[in-house]
Tab-separated table of C-alpha atoms in Angstrom:
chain	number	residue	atom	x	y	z
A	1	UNK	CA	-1.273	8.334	-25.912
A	2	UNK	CA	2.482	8.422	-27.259
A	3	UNK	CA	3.838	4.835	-28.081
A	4	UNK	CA	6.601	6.373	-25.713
A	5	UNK	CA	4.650	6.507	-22.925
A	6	UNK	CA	5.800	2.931	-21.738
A	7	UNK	CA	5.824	1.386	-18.056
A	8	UNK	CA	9.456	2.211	-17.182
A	9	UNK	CA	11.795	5.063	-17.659
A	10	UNK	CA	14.725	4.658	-20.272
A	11	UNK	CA	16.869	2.455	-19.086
A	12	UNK	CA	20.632	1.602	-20.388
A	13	UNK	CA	21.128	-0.310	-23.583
A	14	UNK	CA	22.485	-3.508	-22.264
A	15	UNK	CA	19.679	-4.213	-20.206
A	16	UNK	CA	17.860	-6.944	-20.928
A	17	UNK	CA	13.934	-6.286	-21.589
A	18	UNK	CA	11.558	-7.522	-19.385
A	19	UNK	CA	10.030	-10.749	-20.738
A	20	UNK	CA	5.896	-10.837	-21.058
A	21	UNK	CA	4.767	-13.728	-19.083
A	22	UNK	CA	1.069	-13.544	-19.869
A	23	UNK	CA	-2.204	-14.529	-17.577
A	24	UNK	CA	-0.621	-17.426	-16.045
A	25	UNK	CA	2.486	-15.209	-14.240
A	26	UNK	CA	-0.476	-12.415	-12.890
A	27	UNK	CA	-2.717	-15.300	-11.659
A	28	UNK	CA	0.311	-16.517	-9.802
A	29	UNK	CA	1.325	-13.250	-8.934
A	30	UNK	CA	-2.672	-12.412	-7.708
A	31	UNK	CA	-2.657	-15.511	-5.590
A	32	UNK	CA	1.194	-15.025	-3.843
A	33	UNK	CA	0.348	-11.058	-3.037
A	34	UNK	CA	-3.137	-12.109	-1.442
A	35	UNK	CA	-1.963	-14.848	0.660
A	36	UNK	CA	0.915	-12.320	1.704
A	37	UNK	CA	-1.157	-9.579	2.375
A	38	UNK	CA	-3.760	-11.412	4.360
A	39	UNK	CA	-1.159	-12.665	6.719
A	40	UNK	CA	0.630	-9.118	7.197
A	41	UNK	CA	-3.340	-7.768	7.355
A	42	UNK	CA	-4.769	-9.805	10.628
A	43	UNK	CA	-1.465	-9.740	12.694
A	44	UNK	CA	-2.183	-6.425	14.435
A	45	UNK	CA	-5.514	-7.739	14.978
A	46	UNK	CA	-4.433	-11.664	16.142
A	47	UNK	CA	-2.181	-10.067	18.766
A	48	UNK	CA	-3.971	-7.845	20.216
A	49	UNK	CA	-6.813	-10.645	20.529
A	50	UNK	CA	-4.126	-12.859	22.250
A	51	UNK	CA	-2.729	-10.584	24.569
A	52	UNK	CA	-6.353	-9.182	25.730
A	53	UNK	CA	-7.515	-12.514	25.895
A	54	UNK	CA	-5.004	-13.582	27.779
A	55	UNK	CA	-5.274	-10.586	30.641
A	56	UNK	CA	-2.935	-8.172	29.034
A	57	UNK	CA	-3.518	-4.699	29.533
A	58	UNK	CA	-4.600	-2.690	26.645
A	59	UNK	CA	-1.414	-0.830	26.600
A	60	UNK	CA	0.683	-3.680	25.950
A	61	UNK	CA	-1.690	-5.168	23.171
A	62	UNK	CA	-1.315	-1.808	22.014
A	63	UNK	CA	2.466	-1.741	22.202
A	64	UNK	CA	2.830	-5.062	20.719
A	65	UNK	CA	0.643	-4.743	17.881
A	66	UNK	CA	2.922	-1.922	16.892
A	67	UNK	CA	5.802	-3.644	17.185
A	68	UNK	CA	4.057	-5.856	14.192
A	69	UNK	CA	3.551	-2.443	12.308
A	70	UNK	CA	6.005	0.089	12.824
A	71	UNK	CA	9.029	-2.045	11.700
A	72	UNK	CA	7.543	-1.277	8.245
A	73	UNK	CA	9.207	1.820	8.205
A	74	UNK	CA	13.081	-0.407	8.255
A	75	UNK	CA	11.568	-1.927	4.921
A	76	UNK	CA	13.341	0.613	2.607
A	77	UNK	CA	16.803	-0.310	4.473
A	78	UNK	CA	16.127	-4.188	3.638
A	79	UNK	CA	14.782	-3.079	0.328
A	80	UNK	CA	18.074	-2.820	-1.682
A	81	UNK	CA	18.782	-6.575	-0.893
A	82	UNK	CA	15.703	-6.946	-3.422
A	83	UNK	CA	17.232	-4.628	-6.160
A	84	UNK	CA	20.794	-6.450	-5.456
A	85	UNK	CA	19.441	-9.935	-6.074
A	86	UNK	CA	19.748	-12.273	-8.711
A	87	UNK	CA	16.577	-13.522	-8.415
A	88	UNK	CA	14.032	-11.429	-6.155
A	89	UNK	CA	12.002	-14.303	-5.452
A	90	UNK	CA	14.175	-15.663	-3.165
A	91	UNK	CA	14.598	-12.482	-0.983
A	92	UNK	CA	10.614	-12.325	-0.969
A	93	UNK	CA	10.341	-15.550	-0.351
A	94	UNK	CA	12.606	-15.919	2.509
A	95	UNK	CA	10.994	-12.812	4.164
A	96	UNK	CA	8.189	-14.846	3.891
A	97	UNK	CA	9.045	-17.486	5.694
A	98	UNK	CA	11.221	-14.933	8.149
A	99	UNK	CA	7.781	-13.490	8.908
A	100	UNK	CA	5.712	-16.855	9.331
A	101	UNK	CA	8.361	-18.032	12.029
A	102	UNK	CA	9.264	-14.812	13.591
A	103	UNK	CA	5.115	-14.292	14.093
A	104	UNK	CA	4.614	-18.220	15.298
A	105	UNK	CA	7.735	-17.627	17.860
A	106	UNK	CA	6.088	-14.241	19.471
A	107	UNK	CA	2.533	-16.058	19.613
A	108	UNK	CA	3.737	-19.261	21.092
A	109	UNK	CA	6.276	-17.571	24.061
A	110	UNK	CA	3.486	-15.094	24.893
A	111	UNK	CA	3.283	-14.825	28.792
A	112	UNK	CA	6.234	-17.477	28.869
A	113	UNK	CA	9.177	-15.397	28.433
A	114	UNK	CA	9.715	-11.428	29.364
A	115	UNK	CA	7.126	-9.279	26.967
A	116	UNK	CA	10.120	-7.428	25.365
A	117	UNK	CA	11.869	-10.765	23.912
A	118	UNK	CA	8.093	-11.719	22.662
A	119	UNK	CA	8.167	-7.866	20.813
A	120	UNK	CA	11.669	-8.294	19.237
A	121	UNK	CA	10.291	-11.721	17.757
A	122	UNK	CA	7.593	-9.510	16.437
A	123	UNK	CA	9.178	-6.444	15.088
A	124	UNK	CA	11.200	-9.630	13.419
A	125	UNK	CA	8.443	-9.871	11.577
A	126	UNK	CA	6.912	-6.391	11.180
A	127	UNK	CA	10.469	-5.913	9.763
A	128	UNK	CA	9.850	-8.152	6.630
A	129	UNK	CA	5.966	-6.759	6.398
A	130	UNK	CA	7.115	-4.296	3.435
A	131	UNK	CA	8.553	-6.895	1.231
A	132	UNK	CA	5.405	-8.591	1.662
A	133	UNK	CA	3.609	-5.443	0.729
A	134	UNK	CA	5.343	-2.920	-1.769
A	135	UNK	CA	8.170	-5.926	-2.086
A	136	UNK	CA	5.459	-7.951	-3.882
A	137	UNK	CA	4.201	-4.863	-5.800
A	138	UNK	CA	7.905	-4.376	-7.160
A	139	UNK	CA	7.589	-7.339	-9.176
A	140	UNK	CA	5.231	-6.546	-10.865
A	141	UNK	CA	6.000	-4.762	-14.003
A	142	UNK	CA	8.426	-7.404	-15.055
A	143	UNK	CA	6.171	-10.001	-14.799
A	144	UNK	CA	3.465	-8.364	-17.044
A	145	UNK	CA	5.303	-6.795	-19.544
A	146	UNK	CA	5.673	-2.891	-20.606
A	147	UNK	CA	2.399	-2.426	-22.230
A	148	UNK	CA	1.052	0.407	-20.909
A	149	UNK	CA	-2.813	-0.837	-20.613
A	150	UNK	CA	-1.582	-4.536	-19.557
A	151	UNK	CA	0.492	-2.687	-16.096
A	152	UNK	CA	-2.694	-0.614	-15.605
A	153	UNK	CA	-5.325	-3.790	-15.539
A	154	UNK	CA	-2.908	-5.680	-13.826
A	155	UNK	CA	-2.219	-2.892	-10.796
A	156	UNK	CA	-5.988	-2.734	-10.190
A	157	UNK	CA	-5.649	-6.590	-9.488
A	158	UNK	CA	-2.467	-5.412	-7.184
A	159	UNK	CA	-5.181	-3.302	-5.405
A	160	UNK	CA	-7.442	-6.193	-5.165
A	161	UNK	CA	-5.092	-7.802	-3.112
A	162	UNK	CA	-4.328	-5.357	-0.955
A	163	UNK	CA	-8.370	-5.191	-0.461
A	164	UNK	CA	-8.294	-8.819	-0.067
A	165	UNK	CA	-5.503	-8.786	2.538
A	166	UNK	CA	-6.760	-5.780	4.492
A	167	UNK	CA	-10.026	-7.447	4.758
A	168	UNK	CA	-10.188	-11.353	4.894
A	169	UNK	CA	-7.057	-11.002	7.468
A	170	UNK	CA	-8.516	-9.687	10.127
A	171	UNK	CA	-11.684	-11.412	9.496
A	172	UNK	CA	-10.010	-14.857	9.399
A	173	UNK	CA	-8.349	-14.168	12.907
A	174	UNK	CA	-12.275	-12.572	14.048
A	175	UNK	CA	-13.648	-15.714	12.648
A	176	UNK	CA	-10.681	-18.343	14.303
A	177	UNK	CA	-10.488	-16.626	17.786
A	178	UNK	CA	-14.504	-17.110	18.288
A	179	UNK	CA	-14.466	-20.875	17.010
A	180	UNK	CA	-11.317	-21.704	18.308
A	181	UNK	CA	-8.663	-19.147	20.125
A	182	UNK	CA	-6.559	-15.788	19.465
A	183	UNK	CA	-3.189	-18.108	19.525
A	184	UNK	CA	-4.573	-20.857	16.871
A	185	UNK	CA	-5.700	-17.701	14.701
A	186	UNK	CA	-2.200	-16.334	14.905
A	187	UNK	CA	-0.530	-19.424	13.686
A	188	UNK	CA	-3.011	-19.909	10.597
A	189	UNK	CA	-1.451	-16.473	9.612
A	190	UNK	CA	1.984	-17.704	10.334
A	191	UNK	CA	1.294	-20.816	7.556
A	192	UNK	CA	-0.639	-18.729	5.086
A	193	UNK	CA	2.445	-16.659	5.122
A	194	UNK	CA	4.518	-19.572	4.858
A	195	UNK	CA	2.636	-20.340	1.943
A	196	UNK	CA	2.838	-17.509	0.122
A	197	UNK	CA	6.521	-17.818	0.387
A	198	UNK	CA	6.054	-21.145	-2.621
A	199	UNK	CA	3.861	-18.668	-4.259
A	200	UNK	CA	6.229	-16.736	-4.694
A	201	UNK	CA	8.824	-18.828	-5.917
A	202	UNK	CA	6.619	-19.876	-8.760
A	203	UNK	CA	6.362	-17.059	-10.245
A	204	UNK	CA	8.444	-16.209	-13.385
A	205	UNK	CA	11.663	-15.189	-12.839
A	206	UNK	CA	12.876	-11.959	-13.962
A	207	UNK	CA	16.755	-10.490	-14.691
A	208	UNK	CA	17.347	-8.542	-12.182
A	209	UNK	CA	17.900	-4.834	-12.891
A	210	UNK	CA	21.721	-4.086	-12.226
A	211	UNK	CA	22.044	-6.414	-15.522
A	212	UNK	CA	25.548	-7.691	-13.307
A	213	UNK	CA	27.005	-4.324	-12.566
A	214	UNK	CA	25.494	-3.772	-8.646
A	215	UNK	CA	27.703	-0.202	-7.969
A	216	UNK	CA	24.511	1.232	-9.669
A	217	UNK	CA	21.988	-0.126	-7.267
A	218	UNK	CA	21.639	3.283	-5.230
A	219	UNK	CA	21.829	2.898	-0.846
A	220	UNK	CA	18.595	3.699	0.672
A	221	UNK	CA	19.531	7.567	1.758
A	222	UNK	CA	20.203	8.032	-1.944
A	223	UNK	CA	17.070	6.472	-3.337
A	224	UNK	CA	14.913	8.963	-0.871
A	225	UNK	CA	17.412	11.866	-1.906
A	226	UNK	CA	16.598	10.707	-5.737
A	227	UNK	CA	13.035	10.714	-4.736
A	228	UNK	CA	13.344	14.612	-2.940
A	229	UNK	CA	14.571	15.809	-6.485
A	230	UNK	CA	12.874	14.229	-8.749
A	231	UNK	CA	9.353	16.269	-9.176
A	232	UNK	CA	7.096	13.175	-10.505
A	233	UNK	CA	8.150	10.603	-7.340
A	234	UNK	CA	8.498	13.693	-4.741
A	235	UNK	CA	4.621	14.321	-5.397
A	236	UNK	CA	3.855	10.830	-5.504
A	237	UNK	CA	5.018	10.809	-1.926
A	238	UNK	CA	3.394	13.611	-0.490
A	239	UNK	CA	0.262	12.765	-2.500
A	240	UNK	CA	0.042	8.936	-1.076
A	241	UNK	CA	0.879	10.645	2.335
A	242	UNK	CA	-2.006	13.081	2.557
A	243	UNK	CA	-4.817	10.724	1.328
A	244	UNK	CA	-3.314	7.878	3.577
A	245	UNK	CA	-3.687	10.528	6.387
A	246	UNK	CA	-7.147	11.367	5.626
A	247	UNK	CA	-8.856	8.262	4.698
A	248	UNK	CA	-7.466	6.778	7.929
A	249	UNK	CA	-9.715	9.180	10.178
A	250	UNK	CA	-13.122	7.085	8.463
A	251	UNK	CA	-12.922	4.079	10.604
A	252	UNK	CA	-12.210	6.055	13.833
A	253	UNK	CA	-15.247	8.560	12.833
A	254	UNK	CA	-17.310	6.005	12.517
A	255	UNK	CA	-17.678	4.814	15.343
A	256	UNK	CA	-18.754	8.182	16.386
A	257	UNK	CA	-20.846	9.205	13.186
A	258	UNK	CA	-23.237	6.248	14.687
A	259	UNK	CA	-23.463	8.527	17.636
A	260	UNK	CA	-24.592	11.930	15.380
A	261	UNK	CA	-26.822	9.666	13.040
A	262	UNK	CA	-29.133	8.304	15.729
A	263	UNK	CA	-28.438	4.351	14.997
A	264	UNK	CA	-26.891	1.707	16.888
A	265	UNK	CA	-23.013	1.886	17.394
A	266	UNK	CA	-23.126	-1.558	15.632
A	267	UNK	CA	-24.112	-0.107	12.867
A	268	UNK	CA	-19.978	1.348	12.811
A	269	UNK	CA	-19.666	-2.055	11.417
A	270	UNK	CA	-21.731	-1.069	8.288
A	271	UNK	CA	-19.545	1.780	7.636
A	272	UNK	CA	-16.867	0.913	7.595
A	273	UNK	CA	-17.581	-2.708	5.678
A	274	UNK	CA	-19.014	0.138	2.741
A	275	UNK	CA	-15.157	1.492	2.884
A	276	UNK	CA	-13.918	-2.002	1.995
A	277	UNK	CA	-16.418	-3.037	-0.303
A	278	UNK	CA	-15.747	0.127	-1.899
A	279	UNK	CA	-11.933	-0.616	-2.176
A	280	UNK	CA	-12.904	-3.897	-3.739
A	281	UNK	CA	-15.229	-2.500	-5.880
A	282	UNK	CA	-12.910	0.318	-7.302
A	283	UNK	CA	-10.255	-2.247	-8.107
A	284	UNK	CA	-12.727	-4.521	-10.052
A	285	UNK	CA	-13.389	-0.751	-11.988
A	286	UNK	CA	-9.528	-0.357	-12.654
A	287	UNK	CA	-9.766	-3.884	-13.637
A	288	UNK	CA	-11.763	-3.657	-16.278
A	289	UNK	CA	-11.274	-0.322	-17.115
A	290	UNK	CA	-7.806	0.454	-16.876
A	291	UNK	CA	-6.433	4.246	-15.907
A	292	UNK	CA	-5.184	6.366	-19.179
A	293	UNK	CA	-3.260	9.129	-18.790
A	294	UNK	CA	-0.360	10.559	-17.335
A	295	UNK	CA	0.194	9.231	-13.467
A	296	UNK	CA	0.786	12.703	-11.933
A	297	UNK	CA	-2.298	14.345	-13.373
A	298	UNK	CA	-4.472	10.809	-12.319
A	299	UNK	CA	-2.991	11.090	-9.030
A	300	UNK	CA	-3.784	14.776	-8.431
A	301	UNK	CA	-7.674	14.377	-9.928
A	302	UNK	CA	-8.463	11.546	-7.764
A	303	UNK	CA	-7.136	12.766	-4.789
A	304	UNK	CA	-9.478	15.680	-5.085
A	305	UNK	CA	-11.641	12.907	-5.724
A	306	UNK	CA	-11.313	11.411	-2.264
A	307	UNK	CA	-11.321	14.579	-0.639
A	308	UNK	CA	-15.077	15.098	-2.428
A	309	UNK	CA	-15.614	11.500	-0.784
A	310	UNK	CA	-14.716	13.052	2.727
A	311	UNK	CA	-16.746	16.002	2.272
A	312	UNK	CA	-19.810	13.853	1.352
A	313	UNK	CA	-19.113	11.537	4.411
A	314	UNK	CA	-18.963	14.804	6.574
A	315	UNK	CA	-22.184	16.301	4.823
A	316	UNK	CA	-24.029	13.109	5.086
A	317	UNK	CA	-27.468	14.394	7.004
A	318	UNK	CA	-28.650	10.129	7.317
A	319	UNK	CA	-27.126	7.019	8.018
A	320	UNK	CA	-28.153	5.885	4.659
A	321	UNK	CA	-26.576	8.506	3.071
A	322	UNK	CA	-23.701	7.481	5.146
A	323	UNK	CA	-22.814	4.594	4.086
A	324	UNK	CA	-22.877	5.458	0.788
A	325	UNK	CA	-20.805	8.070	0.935
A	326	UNK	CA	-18.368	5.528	2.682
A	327	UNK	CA	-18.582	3.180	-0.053
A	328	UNK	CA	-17.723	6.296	-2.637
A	329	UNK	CA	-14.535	7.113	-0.910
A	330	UNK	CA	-13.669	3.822	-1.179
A	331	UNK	CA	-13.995	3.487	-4.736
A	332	UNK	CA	-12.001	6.813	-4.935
A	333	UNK	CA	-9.693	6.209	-2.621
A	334	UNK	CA	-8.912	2.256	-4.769
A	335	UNK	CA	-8.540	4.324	-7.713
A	336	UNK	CA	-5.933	6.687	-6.461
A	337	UNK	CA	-3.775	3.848	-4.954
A	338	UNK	CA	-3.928	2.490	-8.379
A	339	UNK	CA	-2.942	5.410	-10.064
A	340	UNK	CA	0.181	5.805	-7.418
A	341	UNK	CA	1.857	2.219	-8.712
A	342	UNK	CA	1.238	3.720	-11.667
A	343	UNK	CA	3.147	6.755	-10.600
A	344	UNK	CA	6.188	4.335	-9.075
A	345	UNK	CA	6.448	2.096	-11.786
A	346	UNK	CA	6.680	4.459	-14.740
A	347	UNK	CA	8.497	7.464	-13.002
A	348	UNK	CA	11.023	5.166	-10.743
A	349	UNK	CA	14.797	4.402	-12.548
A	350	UNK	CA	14.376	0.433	-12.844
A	351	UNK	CA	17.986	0.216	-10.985
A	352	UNK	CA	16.101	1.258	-7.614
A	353	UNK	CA	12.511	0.568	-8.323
A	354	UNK	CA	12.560	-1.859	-5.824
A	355	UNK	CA	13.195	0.554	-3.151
A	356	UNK	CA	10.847	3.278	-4.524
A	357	UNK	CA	8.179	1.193	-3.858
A	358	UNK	CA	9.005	0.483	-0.163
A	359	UNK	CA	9.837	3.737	0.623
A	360	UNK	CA	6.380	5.106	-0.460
A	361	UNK	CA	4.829	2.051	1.209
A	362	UNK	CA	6.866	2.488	4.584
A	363	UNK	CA	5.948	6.609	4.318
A	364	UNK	CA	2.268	5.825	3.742
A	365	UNK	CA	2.038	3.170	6.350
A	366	UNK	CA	3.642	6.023	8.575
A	367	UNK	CA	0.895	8.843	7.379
A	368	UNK	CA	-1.656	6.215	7.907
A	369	UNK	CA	-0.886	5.415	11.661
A	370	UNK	CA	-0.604	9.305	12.148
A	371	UNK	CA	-4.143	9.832	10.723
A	372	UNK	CA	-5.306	7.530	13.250
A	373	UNK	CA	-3.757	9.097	16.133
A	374	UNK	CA	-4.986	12.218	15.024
A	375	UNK	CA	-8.342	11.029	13.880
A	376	UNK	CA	-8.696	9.975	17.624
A	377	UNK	CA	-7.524	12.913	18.991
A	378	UNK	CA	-10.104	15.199	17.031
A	379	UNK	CA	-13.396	13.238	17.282
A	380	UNK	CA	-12.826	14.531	20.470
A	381	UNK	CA	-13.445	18.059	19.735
A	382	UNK	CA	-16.052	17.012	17.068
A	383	UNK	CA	-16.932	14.320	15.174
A	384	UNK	CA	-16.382	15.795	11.819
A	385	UNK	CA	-13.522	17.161	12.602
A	386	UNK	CA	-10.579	14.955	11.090
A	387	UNK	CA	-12.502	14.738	7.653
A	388	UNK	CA	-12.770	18.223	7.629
A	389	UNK	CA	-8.714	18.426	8.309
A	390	UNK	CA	-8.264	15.453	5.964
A	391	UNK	CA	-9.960	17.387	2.659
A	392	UNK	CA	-8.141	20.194	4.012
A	393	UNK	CA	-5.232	18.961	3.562
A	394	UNK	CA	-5.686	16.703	0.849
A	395	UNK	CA	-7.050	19.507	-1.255
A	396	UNK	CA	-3.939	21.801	-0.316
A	397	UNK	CA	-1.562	18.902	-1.337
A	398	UNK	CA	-3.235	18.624	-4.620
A	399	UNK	CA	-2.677	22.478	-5.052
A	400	UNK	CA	0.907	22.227	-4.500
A	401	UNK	CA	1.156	19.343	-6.704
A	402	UNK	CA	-0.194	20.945	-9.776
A	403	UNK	CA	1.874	24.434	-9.020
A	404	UNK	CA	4.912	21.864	-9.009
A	405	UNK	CA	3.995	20.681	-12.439
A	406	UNK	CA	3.533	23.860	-14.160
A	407	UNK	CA	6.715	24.978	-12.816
A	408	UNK	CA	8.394	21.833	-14.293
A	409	UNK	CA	6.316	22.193	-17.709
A	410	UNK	CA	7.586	25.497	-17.906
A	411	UNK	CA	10.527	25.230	-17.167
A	412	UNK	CA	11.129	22.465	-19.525
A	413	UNK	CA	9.549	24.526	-22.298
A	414	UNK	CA	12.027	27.145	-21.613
A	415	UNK	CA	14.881	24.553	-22.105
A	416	UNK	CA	13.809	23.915	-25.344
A	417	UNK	CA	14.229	27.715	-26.680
């Protein structure tokens, strides 16, 4: 690989490098994101346990746990506060501790004031759930250095977290509601979010990237129409969209693959446990074996990747077979995510990269709750079904992608005649 094949696009000359802070600013860094994400990862599940619990209709758990998630998609409109900063810690951190109180305040009034006032409180909080997310992921480059093989290692420990988060979260609150209750499980979140908030503090500080002059930080509709134009983000977007949409269809199916497989619906469980440990797994691969190559052509091979992981899960004649083929798309699907920070890191203009990330976060969040919906709405029809649309569609994506990139290749080679 070029030596010019670096972590960041060029950036103007008076900006100040970003400084190398070693192992000591990731293990800081691993330890902030996980506590983070494992308090933005068991909300939806700690409030939907409360209000149930408590006699609440399923609708309204299921209204109020979105008020937790859909405020993600306001996270590229609080984003540019990040890139504006002096020090980005602070904005992190105080979203942070935003979230921990906001979350604590809708818990605690539950059933004592009117259900709307106790959703506000929590879209409070769903509203600073992408700085805890792509937020954290922002910071990243900076405190690692531009090595190109140092950011790759050190974004398969970004995915670890995200693993971590998505899965000791909503185990924690499974694990505190049966010893204790749904509201005490809701509050540990609330103070492991409130510690993350010093975890973030102590990591390194970095300049911040408008080096002073904050007229070049772009507003959020421009960052999305930078994103629209610029070929490398634009399939980035539509890539992390697609797979998001897909892969969310595997915990919904699996309920119902237990169904088609002959085995006890407990056995869902299994499944979907192989997806995670398969997600943990992959980023322990990208750990210690860190992605080379160019981002867009890593993006586009592992998505087809994950939509050979769907196909296997939909071929799967035994439960066995199953669960393997779970774990797979897992791995797959780990390795892909990685390769997308790759994609925002070195492709985004370090003036917005900030709100690159939480744009592509907010959108995939968005394609993720989508698959769901339409995950559920399929299984209906068959079982198969939504895997069957998700390679689909995954598969066509990847097309486009790669027709977008000879375009661009050509087109550049014509540029140089």
């Amino acid at each position: 690989m070029s030596q010019q094949h670096t972590a960041a696009t060029p950036r103007k000359a008076q900006a100040p490098p970003p400084p190398v802070q070693g192992r000591g600013g990731l293990a800081r860094y691993v330890i902030a994101a996980a506590l983070a994400r494992t308090a933005d990862g068991g909300a939806v599940v700690a409030v939907v346990l409360l209000v149930t619990s408590a006699g609440g209709s399923g609708t309204l758990a299921g209204v109020l746990g979105a008020c937790v998630t859909a405020p993600h998609l306001l996270g590229p409109f609080v984003a540019r506060s990040l890139d504006l900063a002096q020090d980005g810690r602070k904005v992190i951190a105080a979203a942070c501790l935003l979230y921990a109180a906001a979350l604590t305040a809708g818990v605690l009034t539950y059933a004592h004031v009117p259900a709307v006032l106790t959703g506000l409180l929590l879209a409070t909080a769903g509203t600073c759930g992408s700085l805890l997310t792509g937020g954290i992921s922002s910071r990243l480059p900076a405190i690692v250095g531009p090595r190109l093989r140092t950011q790759r290692r050190a974004q398969g420990w970004d995915v670890a977290t995200y693993g971590i988060g998505g899965t000791v979260g909503p185990s924690l609150v499974a694990a505190l509601s049966g010893w204790a209750t749904p509201t005490a499980a809701a509050l540990t979140l609330g103070a492991v979010a409130a510690t993350a908030a010093g975890g973030v503090l102590l990591l390194p500080f970095t300049a911040p990237s408008h080096t002073g002059d904050r007229t070049t930080i772009l507003k959020p509709g421009a960052t999305l129409g930078l994103i629209a134009r610029t070929g490398h983000l634009r399939c980035t977007v539509y890539l992390t969209m697609v797979v998001a949409l897909s892969v969310a269809a595997l915990p919904v199916t699996a309920v119902h693959m237990t169904k088609i497989l002959d085995v006890e619906p407990a056995n869902a469980a299994v499944l979907t446990a192989a997806y995670g440990l398969g997600n943990l797994t992959g980023s322990i691969a990208v750990m210690l074996f860190p992605l080379t190559g160019h981002p867009d052509r890593l993006m586009r091979r592992l998505a087809l990747g994950v939509a050979a992981g769907l196909l296997t899960v939909a071929a799967s004649p035994a439960f066995t077979m199953t669960v393997g083929a779970y774990a797979l798309t897992g791995i797959l699907n780990s390795c892909f995510f990685a390769s997308t920070l790759a994609a925002r890191t070195e492709y985004a203009p370090r003036g917005a990269r900030s709100q690159v990330f939480i744009w592509v976060a907010a959108l995939k969040i968005t394609a993720g709750s989508a698959g769901t919906a339409l995950a559920g709405s399929l299984t209906s029809v068959n079982v198969r079904l939504p895997l069957l649309v998700g390679l689909l569609t995954v598969s066509a994506a990847v097309v486009a992608a790669t027709v977008e990139a000879r375009f661009a290749k050509a087109a550049a080679k014509r540029s140089c005649l």
